[in-house]
XYZ file of C-alpha atoms in Angstrom:
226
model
C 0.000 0.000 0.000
C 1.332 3.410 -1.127
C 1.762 6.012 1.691
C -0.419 8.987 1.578
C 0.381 12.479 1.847
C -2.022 14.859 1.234
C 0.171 17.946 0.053
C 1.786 19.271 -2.804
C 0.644 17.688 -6.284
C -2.741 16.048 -6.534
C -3.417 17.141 -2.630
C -6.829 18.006 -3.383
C -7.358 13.815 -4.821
C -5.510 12.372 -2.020
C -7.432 13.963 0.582
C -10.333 12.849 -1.322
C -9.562 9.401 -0.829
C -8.823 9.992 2.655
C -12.581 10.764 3.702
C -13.830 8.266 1.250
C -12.073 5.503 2.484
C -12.987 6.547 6.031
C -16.872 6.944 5.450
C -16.738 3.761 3.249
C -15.530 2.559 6.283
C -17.823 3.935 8.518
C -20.933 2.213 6.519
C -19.775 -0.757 6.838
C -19.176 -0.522 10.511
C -21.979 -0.866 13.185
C -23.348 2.541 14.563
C -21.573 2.916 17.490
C -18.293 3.024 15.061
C -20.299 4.746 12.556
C -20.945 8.234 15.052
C -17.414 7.711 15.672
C -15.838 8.111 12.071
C -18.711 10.625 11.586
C -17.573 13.029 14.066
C -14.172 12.549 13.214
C -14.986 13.561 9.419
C -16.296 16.851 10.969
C -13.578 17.370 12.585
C -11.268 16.800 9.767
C -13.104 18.882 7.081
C -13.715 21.696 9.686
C -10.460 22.488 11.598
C -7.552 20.102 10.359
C -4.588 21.759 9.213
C -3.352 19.324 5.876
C -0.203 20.992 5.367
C 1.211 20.731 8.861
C -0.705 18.057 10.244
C -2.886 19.664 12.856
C -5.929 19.609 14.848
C -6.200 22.411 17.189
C -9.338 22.278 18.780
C -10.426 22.978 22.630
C -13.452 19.806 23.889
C -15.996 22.750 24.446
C -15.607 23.724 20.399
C -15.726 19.941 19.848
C -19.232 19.136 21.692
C -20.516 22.185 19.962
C -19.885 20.903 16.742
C -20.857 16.839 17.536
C -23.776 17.863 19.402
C -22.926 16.120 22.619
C -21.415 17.320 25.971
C -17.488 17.726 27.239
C -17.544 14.231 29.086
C -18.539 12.556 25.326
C -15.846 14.228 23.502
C -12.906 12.958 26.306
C -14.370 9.663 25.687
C -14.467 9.137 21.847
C -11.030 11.082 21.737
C -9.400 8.649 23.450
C -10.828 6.137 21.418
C -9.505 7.807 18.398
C -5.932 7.696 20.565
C -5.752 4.134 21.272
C -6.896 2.795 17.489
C -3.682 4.680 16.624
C -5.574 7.123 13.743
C -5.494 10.352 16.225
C -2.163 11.384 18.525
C -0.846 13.769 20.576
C 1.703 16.223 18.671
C 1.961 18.670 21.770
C 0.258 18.142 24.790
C -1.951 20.817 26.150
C -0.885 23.079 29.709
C -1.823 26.332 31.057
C -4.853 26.486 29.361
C -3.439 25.643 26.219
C -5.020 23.286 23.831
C -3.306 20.019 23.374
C -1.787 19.902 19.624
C -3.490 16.519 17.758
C -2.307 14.910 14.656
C -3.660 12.345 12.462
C -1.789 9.001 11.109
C -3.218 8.887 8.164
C -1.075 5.683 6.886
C -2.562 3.798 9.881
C -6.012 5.306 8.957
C -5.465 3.978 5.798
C -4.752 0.120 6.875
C -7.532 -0.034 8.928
C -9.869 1.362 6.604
C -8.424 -1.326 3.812
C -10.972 -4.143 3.988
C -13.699 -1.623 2.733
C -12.063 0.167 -0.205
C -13.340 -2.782 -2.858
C -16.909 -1.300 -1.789
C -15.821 2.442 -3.520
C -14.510 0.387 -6.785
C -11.645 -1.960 -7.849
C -10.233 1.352 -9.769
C -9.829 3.371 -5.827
C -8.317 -0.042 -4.744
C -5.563 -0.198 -7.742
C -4.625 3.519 -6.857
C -4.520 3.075 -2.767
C -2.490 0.106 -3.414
C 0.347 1.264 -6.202
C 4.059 0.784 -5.365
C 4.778 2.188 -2.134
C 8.655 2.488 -3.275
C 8.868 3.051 -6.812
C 12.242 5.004 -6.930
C 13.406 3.460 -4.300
C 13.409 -0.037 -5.609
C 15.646 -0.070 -8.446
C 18.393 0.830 -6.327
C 18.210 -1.885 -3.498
C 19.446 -5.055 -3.522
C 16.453 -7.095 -1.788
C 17.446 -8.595 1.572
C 17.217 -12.258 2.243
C 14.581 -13.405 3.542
C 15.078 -14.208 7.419
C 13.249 -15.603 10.335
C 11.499 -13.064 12.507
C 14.128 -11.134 14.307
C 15.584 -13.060 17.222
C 14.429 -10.762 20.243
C 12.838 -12.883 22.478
C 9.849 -11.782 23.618
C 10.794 -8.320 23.275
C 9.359 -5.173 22.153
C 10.880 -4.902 18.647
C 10.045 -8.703 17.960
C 6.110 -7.613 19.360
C 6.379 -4.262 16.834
C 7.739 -7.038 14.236
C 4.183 -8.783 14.198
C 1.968 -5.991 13.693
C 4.252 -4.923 10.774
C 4.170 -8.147 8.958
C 0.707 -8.320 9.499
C -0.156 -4.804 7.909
C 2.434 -5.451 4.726
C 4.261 -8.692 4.080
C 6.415 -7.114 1.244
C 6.975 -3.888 2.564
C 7.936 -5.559 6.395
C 10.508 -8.044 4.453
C 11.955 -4.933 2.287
C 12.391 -2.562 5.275
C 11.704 -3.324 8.365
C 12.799 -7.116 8.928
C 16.147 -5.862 8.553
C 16.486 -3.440 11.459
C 18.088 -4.266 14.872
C 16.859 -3.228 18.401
C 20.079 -1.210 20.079
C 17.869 0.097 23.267
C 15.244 1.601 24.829
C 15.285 4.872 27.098
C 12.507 6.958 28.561
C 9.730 6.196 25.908
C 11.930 5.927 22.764
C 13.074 2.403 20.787
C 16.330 2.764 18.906
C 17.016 0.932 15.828
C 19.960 0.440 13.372
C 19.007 0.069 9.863
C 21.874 -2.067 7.363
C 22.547 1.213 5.662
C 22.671 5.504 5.826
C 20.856 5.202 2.832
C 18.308 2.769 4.668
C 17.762 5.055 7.430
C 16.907 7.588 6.324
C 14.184 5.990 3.776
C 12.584 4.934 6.965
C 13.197 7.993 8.484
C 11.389 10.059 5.146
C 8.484 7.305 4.266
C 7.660 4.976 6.927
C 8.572 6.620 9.778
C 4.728 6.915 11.048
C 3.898 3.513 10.284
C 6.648 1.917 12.145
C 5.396 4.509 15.010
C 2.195 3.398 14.872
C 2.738 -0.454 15.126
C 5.009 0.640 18.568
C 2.146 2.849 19.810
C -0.078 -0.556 19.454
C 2.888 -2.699 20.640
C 3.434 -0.624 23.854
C 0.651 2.186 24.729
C 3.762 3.614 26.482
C 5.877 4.260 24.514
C 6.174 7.404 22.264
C 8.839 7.711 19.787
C 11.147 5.394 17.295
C 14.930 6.472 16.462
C 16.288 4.976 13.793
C 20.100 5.281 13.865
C 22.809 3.990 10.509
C 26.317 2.411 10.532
């Protein structure tokens, strides 16, 4: 599955296919997960910032515009937190409002299993090479068992990554290595510079994501070279 990034070029389509692959979603969901997706739509098409991937919005603006009180809002937000698709950028203090972002590749896998329902033709175009330029110019790893970490974090992030993408988990992440962890952050070598920082520039939120579901606690991935 290609990553999505709704600026520059053709922003306008891919944030198109964004919302429809999150209401196609929705529809097929039950209702309770239906209101859900809903009110995140509103929020999305009323106050997200595309460009620097932002949600700035205080609960009291946020039960105005669902229709439902301050104690609702907490609820379904953290909701949105723990399936991975809404996270905290900057937390609020003082008054301030906490900064929210979206991970729109992990929206994207989890909205997957409805896409055929919008049309084979939005399927073929969510699910073009992720790596096109890329590819050409690395020689594919061997295939390995799953990295021997015990029962360990990275061999825990490992699973939901294979999971999501086979091809792109054998291609990129299989051949990272676990060097440590330290106050919320897992480090990991990659083979290569070049390696690195591919991860670093393309799949950075994905392998983020999979650690956020591996370990609530944790908050961050570094990704270190040779």
């Amino acid at each position: 599955m290609r990553v999505i990034k709704p600026v520059g070029r053709d922003a306008a389509v891919r944030k198109y296919d964004i919302l429809s692959a999150l209401t196609a979603h929705a529809l097929a969901s039950d209702a309770q997960s239906q209101r859900l997706v809903l009110r995140l739509t509103v929020l999305i098409t009323a106050r997200y910032n595309w460009q620097r991937d932002e949600l700035i919005t205080g609960q009291k603006e946020i039960a105005r515009m669902w229709c439902v009180d301050e104690r609702t809002v907490k609820r379904d937000m953290a909701r949105l937190r723990a399936m991975g698709w809404v996270i905290v950028k900057r937390q609020g203090a003082r008054g301030r409002v906490s900064v929210l972002g979206l991970d729109l590749d992990r929206i994207m896998i989890d909205t997957r299993p409805s896409w055929t329902n919008i049309g084979e033709d939005f399927v073929q175009r969510m699910t073009g090479p992720e790596i096109p330029s890329a590819a050409d110019n690395v020689v594919p790893f061997r295939r390995l068992d799953m990295p021997n970490q015990g029962d360990g974090l990275w061999r825990r992030v490992c699973e939901h990554l294979q999971t999501e993408d086979a091809a792109i988990f054998d291609a990129w992440f299989r051949p990272m290595i676990e060097t440590g962890q330290a106050e919320g952050v897992l480090s990991l070598t990659a083979p290569s510079r070049f390696h690195a920082t591919y991860l670093r520039t393309h799949l950075l939120s994905r392998l983020q994501s999979a650690l956020r579901r591996a370990e609530p606690g944790m908050v961050a991935v570094r990704i270190e070279s040779p």
